[in-house]
XYZ file of C-alpha atoms in Angstrom:
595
model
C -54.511 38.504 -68.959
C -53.798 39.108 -65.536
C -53.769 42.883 -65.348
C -57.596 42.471 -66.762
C -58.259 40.417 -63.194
C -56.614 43.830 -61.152
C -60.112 44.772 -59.661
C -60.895 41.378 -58.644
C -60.008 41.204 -54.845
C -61.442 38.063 -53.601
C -60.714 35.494 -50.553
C -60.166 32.380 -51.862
C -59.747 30.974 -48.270
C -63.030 28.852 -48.903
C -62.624 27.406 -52.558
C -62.266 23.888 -51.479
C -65.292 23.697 -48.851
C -68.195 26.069 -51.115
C -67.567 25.051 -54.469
C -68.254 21.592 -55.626
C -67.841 19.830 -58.781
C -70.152 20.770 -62.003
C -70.798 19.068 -65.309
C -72.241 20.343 -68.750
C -73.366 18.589 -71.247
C -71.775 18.457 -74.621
C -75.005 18.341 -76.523
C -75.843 21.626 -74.644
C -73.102 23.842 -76.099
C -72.434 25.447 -79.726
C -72.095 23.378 -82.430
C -69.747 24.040 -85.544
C -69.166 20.921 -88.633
C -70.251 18.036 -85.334
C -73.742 16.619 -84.316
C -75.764 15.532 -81.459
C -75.970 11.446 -81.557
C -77.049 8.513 -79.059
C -76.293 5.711 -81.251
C -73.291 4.655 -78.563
C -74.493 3.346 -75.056
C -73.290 5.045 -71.705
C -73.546 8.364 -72.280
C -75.015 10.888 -69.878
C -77.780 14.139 -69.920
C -79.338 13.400 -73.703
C -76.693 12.681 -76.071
C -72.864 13.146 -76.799
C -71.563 14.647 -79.746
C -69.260 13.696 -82.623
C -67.769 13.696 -85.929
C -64.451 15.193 -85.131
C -63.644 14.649 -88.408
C -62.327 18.173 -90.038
C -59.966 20.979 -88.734
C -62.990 23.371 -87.705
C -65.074 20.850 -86.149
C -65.766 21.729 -82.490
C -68.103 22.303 -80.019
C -68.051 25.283 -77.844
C -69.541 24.541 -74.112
C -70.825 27.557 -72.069
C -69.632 27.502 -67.916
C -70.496 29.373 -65.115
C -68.072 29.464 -61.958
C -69.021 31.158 -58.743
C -65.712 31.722 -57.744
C -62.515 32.751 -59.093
C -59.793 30.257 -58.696
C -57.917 27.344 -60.398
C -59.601 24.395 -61.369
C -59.500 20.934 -63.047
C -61.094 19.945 -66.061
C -62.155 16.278 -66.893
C -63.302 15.206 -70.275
C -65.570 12.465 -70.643
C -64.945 10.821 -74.101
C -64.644 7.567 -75.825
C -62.263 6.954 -78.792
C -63.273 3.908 -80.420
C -60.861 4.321 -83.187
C -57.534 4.716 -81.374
C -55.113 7.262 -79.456
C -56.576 10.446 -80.456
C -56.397 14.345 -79.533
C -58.499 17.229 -78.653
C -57.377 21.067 -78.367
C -58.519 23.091 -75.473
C -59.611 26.971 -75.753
C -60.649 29.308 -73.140
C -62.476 31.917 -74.223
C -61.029 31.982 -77.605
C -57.496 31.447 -76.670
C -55.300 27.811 -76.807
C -55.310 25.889 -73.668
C -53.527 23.054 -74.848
C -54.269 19.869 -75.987
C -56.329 16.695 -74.302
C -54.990 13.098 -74.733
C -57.734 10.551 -75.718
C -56.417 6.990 -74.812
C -58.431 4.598 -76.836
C -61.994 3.050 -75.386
C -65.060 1.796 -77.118
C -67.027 2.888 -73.866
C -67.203 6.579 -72.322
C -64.932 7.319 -69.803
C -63.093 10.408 -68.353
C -59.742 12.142 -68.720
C -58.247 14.741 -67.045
C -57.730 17.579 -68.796
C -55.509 19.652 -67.011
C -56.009 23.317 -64.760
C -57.787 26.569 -65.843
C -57.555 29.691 -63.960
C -60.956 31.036 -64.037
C -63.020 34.399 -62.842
C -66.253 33.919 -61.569
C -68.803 33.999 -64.095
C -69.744 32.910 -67.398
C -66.336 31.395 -70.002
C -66.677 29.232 -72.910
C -64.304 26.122 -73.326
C -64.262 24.827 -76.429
C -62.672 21.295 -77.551
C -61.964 21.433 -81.556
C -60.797 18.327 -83.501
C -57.024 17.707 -83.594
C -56.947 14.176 -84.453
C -60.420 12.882 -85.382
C -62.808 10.708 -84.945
C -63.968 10.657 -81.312
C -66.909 11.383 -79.455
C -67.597 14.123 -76.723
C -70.034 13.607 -73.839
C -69.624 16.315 -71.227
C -67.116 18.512 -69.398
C -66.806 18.609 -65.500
C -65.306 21.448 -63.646
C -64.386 20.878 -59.734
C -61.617 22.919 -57.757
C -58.243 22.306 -58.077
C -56.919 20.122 -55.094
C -54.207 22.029 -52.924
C -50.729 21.227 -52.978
C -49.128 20.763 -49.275
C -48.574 23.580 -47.313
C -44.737 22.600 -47.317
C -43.587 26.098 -48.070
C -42.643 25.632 -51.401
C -44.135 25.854 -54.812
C -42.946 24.521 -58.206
C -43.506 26.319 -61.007
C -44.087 23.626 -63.081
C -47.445 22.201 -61.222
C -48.854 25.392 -62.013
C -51.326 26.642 -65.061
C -49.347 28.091 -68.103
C -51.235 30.795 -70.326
C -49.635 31.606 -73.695
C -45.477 30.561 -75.084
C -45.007 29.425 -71.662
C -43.579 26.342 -71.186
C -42.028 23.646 -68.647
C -38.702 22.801 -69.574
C -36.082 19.972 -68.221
C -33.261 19.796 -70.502
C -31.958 23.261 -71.205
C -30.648 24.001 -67.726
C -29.929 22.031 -64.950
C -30.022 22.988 -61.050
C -33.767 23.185 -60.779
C -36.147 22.061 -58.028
C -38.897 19.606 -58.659
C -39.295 18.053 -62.131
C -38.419 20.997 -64.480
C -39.001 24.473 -64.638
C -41.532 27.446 -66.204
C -39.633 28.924 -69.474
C -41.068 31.142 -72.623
C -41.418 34.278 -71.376
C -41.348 36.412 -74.171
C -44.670 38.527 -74.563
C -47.446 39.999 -73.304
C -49.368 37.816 -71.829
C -46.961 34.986 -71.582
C -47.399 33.876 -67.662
C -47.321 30.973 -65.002
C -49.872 30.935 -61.922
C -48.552 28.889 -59.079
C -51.395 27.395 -56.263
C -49.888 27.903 -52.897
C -51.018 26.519 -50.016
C -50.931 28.910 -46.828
C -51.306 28.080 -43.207
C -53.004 30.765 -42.034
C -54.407 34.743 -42.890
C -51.048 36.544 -42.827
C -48.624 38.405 -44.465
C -45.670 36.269 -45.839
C -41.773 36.808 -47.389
C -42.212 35.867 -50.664
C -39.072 34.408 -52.548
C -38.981 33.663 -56.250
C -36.112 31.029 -57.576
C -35.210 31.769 -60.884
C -32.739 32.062 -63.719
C -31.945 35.317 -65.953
C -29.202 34.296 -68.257
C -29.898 37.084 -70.690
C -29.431 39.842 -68.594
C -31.242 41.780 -65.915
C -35.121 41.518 -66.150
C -38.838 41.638 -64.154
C -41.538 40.055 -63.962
C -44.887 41.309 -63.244
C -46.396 39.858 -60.395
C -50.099 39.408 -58.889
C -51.119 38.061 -55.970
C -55.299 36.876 -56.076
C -55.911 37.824 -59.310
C -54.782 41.655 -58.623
C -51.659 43.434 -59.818
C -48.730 43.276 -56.966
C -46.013 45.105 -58.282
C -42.574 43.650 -60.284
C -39.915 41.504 -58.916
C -36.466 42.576 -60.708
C -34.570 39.040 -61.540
C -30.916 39.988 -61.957
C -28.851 38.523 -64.536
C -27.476 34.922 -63.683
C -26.748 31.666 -65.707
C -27.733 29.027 -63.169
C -30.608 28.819 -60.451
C -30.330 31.237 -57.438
C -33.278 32.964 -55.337
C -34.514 36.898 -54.834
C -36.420 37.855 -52.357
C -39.854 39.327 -53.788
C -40.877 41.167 -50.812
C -44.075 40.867 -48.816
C -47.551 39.118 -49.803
C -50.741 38.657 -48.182
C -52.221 35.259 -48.674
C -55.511 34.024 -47.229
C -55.547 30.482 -45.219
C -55.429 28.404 -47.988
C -55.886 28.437 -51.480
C -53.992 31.539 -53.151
C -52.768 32.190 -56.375
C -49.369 33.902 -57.271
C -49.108 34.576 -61.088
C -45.947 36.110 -62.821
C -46.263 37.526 -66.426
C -43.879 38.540 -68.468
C -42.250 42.288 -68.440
C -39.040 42.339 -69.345
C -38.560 38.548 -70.808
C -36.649 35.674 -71.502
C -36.004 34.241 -67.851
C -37.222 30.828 -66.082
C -39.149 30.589 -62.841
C -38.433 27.406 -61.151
C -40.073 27.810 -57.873
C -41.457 29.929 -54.950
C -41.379 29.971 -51.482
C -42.902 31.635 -48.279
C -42.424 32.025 -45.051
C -43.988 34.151 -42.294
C -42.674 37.745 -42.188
C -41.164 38.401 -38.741
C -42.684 41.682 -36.991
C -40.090 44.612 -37.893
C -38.366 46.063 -34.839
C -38.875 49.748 -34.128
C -37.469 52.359 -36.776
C -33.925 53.790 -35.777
C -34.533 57.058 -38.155
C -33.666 59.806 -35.281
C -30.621 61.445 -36.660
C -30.353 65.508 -36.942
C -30.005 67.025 -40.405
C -27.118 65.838 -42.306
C -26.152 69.748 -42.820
C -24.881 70.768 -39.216
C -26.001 74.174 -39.445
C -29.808 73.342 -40.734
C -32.120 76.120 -40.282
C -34.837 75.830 -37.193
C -37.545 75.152 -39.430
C -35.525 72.352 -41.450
C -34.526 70.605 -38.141
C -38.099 70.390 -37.215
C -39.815 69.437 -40.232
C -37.418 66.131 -40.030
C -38.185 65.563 -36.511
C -41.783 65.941 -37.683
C -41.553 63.596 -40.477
C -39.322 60.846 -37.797
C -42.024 61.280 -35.065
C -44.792 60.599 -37.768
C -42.848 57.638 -39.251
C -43.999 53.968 -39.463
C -47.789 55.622 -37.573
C -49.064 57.512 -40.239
C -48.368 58.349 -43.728
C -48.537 62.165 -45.266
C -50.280 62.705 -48.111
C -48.452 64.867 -51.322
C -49.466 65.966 -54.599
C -47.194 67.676 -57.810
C -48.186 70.646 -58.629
C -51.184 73.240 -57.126
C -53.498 73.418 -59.606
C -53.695 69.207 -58.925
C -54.143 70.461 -55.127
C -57.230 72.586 -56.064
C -59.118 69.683 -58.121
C -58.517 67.454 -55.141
C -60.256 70.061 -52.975
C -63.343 70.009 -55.216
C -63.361 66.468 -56.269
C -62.326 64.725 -53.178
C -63.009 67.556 -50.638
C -58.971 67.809 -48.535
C -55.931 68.879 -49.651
C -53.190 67.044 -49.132
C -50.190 67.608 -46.345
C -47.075 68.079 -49.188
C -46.941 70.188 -52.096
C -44.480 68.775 -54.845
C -42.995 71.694 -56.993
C -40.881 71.671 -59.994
C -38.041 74.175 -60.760
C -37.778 72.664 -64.166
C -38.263 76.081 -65.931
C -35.707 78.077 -63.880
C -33.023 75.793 -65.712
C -30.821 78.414 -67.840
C -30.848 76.106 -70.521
C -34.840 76.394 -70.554
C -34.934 80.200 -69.579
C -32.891 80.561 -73.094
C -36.039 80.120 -74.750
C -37.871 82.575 -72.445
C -40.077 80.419 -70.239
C -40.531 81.291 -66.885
C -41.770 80.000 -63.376
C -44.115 80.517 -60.943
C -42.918 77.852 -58.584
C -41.500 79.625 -55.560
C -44.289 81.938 -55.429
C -46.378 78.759 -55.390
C -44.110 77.537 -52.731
C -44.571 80.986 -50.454
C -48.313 80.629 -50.980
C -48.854 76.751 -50.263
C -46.320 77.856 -47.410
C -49.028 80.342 -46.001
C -51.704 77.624 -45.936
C -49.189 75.526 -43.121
C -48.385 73.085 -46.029
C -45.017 71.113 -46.637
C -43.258 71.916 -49.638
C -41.180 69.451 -51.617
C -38.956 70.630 -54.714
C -37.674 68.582 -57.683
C -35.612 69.593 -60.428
C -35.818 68.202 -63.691
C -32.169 69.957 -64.838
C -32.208 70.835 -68.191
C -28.977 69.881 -69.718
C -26.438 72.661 -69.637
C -25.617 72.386 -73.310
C -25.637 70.014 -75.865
C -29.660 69.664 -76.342
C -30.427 68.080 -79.921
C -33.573 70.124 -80.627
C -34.705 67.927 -83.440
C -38.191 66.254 -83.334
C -39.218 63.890 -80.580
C -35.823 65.217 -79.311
C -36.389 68.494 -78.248
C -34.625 71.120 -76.016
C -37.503 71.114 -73.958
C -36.978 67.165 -73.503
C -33.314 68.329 -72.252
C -33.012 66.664 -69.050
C -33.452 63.318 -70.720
C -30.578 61.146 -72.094
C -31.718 60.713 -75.472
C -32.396 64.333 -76.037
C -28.601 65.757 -75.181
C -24.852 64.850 -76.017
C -24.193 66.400 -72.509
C -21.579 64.204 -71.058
C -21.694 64.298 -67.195
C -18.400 62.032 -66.780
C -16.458 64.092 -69.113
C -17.690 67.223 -67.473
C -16.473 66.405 -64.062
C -13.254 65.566 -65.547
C -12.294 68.751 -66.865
C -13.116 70.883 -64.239
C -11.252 73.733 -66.278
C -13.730 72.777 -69.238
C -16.955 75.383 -70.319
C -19.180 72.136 -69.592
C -17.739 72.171 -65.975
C -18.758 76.012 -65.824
C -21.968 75.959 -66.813
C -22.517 72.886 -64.231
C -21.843 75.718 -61.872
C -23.459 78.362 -63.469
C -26.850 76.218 -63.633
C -26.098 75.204 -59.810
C -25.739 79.074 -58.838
C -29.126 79.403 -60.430
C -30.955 77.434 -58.610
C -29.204 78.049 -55.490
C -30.387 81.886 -55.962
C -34.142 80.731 -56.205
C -33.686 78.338 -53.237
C -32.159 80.759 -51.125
C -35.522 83.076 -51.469
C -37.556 80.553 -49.460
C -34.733 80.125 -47.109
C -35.293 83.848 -46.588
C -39.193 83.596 -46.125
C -37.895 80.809 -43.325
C -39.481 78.269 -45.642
C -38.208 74.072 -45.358
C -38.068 72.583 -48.176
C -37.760 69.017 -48.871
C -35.058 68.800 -51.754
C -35.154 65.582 -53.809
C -32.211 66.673 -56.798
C -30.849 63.908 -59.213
C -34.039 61.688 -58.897
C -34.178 58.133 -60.547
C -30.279 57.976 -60.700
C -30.656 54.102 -61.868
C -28.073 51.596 -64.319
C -30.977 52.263 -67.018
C -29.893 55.978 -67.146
C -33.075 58.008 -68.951
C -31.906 61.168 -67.239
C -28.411 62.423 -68.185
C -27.008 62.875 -64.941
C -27.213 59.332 -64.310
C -26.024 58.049 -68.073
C -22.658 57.589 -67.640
C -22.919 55.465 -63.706
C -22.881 55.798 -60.050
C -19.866 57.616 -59.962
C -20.447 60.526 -62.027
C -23.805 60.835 -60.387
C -22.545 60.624 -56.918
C -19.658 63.432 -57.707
C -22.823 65.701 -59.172
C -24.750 65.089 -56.147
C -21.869 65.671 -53.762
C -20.644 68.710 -55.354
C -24.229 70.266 -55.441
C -24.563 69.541 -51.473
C -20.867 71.287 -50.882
C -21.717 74.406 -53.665
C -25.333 74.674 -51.972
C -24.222 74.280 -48.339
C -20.557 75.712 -48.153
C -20.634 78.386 -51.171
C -24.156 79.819 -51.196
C -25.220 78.868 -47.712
C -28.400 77.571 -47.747
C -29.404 75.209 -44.470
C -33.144 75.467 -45.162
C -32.777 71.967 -47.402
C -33.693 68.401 -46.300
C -31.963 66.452 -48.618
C -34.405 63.505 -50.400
C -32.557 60.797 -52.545
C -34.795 59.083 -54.601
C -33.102 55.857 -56.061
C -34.006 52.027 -55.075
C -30.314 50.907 -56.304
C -27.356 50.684 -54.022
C -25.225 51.707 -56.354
C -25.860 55.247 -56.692
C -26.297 55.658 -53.192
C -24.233 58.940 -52.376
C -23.762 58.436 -48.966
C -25.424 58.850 -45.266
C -23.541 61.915 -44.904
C -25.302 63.814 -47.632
C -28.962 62.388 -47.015
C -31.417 62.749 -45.220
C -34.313 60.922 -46.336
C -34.267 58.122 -49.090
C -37.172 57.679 -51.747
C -38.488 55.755 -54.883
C -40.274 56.850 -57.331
C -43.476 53.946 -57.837
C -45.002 53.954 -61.250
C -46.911 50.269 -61.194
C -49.536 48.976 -63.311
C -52.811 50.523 -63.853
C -54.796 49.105 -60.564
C -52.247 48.249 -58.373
C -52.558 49.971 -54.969
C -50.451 47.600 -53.361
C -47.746 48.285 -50.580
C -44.469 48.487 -53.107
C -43.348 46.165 -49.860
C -40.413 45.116 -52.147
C -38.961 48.093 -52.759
C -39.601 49.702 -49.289
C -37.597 46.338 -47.895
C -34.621 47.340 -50.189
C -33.983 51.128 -49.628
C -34.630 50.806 -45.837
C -31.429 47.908 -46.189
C -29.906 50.998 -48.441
C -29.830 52.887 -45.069
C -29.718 49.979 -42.352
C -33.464 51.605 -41.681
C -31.679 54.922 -40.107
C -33.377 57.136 -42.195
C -36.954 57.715 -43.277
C -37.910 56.470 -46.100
C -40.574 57.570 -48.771
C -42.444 57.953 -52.221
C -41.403 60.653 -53.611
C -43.522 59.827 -56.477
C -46.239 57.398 -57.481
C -48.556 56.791 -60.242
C -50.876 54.749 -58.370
C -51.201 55.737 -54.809
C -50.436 52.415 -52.290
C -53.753 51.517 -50.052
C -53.340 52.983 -46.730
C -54.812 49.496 -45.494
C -52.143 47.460 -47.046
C -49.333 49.722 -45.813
C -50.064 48.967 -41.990
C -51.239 45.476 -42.611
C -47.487 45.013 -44.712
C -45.847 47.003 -42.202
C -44.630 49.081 -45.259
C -43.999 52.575 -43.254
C -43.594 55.340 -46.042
C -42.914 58.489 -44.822
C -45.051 60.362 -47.194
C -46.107 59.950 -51.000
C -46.192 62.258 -53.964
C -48.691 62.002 -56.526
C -47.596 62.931 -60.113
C -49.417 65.300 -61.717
C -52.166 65.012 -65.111
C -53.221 61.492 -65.548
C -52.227 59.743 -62.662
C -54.041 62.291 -60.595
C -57.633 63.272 -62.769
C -58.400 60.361 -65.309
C -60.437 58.725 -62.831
C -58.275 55.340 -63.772
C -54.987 55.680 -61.909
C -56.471 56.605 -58.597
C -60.323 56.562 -59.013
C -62.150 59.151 -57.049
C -63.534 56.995 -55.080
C -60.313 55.309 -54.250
C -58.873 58.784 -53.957
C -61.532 59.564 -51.092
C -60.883 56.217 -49.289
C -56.910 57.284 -49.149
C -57.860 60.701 -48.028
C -60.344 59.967 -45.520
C -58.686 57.482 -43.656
C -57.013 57.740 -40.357
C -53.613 56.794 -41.327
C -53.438 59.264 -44.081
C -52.089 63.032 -42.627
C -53.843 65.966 -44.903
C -53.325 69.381 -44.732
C -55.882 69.935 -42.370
C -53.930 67.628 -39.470
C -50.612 68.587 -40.381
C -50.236 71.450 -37.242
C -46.930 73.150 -37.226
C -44.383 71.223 -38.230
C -42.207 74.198 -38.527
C -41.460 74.293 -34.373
C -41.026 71.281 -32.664
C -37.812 72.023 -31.369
C-alpha cells in the first residue's frame, strides 16, 4: 500500500489548522440488501439506514479528503437491540471492526484511524452482528500525540495481519507492541509529532527473534529506504538513520520486507551538524601513479560539496546525451567478459577500448569485475556458465581454494588474476586512473561466490589480489573502491581507498540512503570517501545536502534502471543533472593533475 503513495510528497505541517471535520450522510452512499428509513427520531441530513440483517448487507459511503494524512472516524449509530458490530473497509480492503454499545437514540462512536490520500475513498460499514441502524460517518484529523520524542507503535493505524500484541513478549514500551508482519502489505504507520522543519535521527525499537530481517520504511507517504533489524529475542533499538519531518504532523510507516519481527516504538531526536570530513589520506599503494594520486585528491577536495555523476556502460552515456542533454562525470565499465572462464566460450570485450575513448573525452573511468568462476560452473538451465559469478550457478569453493594453495583451484585463482592484471596494466600504460571496485557486495547473504563461504575467505581474495596486482604485476594506476555496507568483510584501511554501497531501493525512492551512508563512514571512522558505486534509483541531489549525506559520486546501473522512464524518470533524470551540486562531464576539468 505504501509504495503506491511513493509520488506523493506533501507537507503535512498544516493538517490540524486547514482541515476541519466533515460528515456524510448514510442515506447518500451505495446501498446493497439495507434501506433508507426515518421511522426513528434524531437522525440527521434525510434519513439513516438499516436492516443489517444478512452477511452482505452494507452500505458503501463515498469521501473526499483534501489532504493526505491520518484521521479519525466516528460512527453515528443507534442499536436498539443490544451490543452489536459493524466491519470497516477502505476501499475494498478490512479496516476492522466498530463496537456498537446499545442505545435506542443515535449517538456516535469512534471508530478508530485511517490513513488516507487526498481525494475521493469509499468506506464501507457491512453487517457483522445485525440489526442496527446507520446515520452518517464523520471524518476530522487525527489529534497529535505529544511531541515527547517518542512514538508507540501501538497508537498507530495497522493495515493488513498486523496486530498489537501484549502477552507474547515482554520488555516493551507503552501498552503492547505492533506484531504480524508477514506479507506484502502487512504495515504499521506511527503519527509523530515534530518540533520543528528539520532533519532528525530516527531510531526504531524492535524485536527480531527469527533471525536477521528489514523493514521497508516511508517517511510522508513516500518510500525511504529499509532499516535492517538484526536478529534478537528481547527488545533493543537500531538506529534508522536520518529523516526529514515537517513541524508537526508526520507519518512514519514500516511495511513488511523481510518478516516476522515486532516494532514497539520510535524515537527522534535532532541530528547534530557533522564535523568536517577527515578523508585526506594518499593512496593506500605507496607508489600510485601521478594520475591515480590526483584523481583521489580530486574526488577528497570535491567531497561532502558536490556529488559526481556516473553511469555503467557507454552506450547508457550516449542516450543520456540525447535524452537528458549531459553526460555524466564517471564511466562504469565491466571486465566481465575478459574472465577466462567466459573467454572459453569465445566472447570478447570492448571495455578498455571504451575506457581509452571515454578517457579522451576527460571522463573518469570506474571498472568492476563480475569474476566468472574459475571452474566449477553448472551450465544447466537458469544456471548457466554465463551466470558464473553467482553462487547458485558454481560449486567453486573460495575457502577451500585458499586452503590448498598447491591445489589447480588455487592456480587458476591466479591464472584469472594474471588476466585481468594484463588488461589493467594497458590503461596504466595509456596513463589512465582507474577507479577499481573488485569483490563488490561481499555481504553474510553471499549471491556472489567470492563472498559464499564469509568474511574471511573474501578478505584473503581481496588481499591477495591487491599484493598479486601491486607487488607481482605492478600496476599503481588503481584506486581501490570497496563496495560492502557490512563490517565484517571490511578488508582493511590499508588496502582501501574509497568505501561504497551498492543502493538498489524501491521503485520511487530518491531518498538520501542516509542510513547506510551513516554506517560505512563508521566502517572507516569517516577517513575515507565514501560512495555509490551503484544505484537503481538515483538519491535527490536536494535531499543529499539537506541530510548532509556526502556521497562521493554515484553509478547508475545500466538497462532499466537507466531508460524505462520509471526508475529515474527523465524528468527526474534532468533535475539530477542540471543541478548545481551534481558534477557532469562538462565541469569535471582535469582531474588527472592536481598535484
Amino acid at each position: 500500500m505504501w509504495r503506491a503513495l511513493a509520488s506523493t510528497i506533501l507537507c503535512l505541517a498544516a493538517l490540524g489548522s486547514k482541515v476541519v471535520a466533515q460528515t456524510y450522510e448514510a442515506e447518500a452512499g451505495v446501498l446493497t440488501g439495507v434501506t433508507v428509513d426515518t421511522a426513528a427520531s434524531g437522525y440527521s441530513g434525510t434519513g439513516y439506514v438499516t436492516g443489517f440483517d444478512a452477511a452482505d448487507d452494507q452500505v458503501a459511503i463515498a469521501i473526499n479528503t483534501a489532504t493526505y494524512g491520518v484521521y479519525t472516524l466516528s460512527v453515528r449509530y443507534r442499536a436498539a437491540n443490544g451490543d452489536k458490530k459493524a466491519a470497516l473497509f477502505l476501499d475494498g480492503t478490512g479496516a476492522g471492526e466498530v463496537s456498537l454499545a446499545s442505545s435506542t437514540t443515535f449517538t456516535s462512536v469512534t471508530a478508530g484511524k485511517l490513513l488516507l490520500t487526498a481525494g475521493a475513498h469509499t468506506v464501507t460499514i457491512k453487517s457483522d452482528w445485525g440489526w442496527y441502524d446507520i446515520d452518517s460517518i464523520t471524518l476530522a484529523p487525527a489529534a497529535l500525540p505529544p511531541a515527547t520524542g517518542t512514538f508507540e507503535a501501538e497508537d498507530g493505524i495497522l493495515t493488513g495481519n498486523t496486530y498489537i500484541d501484549s502477552t507474547s513478549a515482554t520488555g516493551f514500551s507503552g501498552t503492547g507492541f505492533v506484531t504480524g508482519f508477514q506479507a506484502p502489505g502487512d504495515s504499521v504507520a506511527i503519527i509523530v509529532n515534530a518540533p520543528s522543519y528539520a532533519v532528525y535521527t530516527l531510531t526504531v525499537r524492535y524485536r527480531a527473534p527469527y533471525g536477521y530481517k528489514k523493514t521497508a520504511m516511508s517517511i510522508n507517504g513516500s518510500p525511504s529506504g529499509e532499516v535492517e533489524l538484526p536478529e534478537i529475542n528481547e527488545f533493543t533499538t537500531v538506529p534508522a538513520g536520518k529523516v526529514l519531518l515537517n513541524q508537526g504532523s508526520n507519518i512514519i510507516s514500516f511495511e513488511n520486507d523481510w518478516g516476522w519481527y515486532n516494532i514497539d516504538a520510535i524515537s527522534i531526536a535532532l541530528a547534530p551538524t557533522p564535523p568536517p570530513h577527515k578523508a585526506n589520506k594518499a593512496p593506500v599503494d605507496k607508489l600510485a601513479t601521478w594520475e591515480a594520486r590526483s584523481l583521489l585528491k580530486y574526488i577528497q577536495n570535491k567531497y561532502g560539496k558536490k556529488i559526481l555523476s556516473g553511469q555503467q556502460e557507454l552506450e547508457y552515456i550516449d542516450w543520456l546525451k540525447t535524452n537528458v542533454g549531459k553526460k555524466p562525470a564517471i564511466a562504469g565499465l565491466d571486465l566481465i567478459d575478459y574472465s577466462p572462464s567466459r573467454a572459453e566460450h569465445n566472447l570478447t570485450s570492448h571495455a578498455i577500448e571504451d575506457a581509452f575513448a571515454w578517457d579522451k573525452l576527460g571522463g573518469i573511468t570506474t571498472f568492476v569485475w563480475h569474476w566468472n568462476a574459475p571452474s566449477g560452473l553448472l551450465d544447466i538451465p537458469g544456471q548457466e556458465w554465463w551466470r558464473g559469478f553467482y553462487t547458485s550457478a558454481t560449486t567453486f569453493d573460495i575457502a577451500a581454494t585458499l586452503a590448498n594453495k598447491n591445489g589447480t583451484d588455487y592456480k587458476l585463482i591466479l591464472r584469472d588474476l594474471d588476466v585481468i592484471a594484463a588488461q589493467l596494466k594497458r590503461l596504466q600504460n595509456k596513463r589512465i586512473p582507474i577507479l577499481w571496485r573488485p569483490l563488490h557486495e561481499s555481504v553474510a547473504a553471499g549471491w556472489f561466490w567470492w563472498s559464499a563461504k564469509g568474511p574471511e575467505a573474501t578478505i584473503e581474495l581481496y588481499r591477495l589480489m591487491y599484493k598479486r596486482f601491486t607487488e607481482h604485476h605492478h600496476l599503481h594506476n588503481l584506486i581501490w573502491v570497496w563496495s560492502s555496507p557490512e563490517p565484517a568483510f571490511y578488508p582493511g584501511d590499508d588496502v582501501v581507498d574509497i568505501i561504497g554501497f551498492d543502493s538498489y531501493p524501491a521503485l520511487g525512492d530518491h531518498g538520501p540512503v542516509s542510513s547506510t551512508y551513516d554506517t560505512v563512514i563508521s566502517i572507516v571512522k569517516d577517513k575515507k570517501p565514501v560512495t555509490l558505486s551503484e544505484v537503481g534509483s538515483i538519491p535527490d541531489p536536494d535531499l543529499l545536502q539537506v541530510y548532509h549525506a556526502d556521497w562521493s559520486y554515484f553509478v547508475t546501473w545500466n538497462g532499466e534502471f537507466i531508460n524505462d522512464n520509471s526508475h529515474n524518470p527523465i524528468s527526474f533524470l534532468k533535475k539530477v543533472y542540471n543541478s548545481t551540486y551534481v558534477i557532469t562531464l562538462n565541469e569535471v576539468g582535469n582531474f588527472k593533475y592536481l598535484l
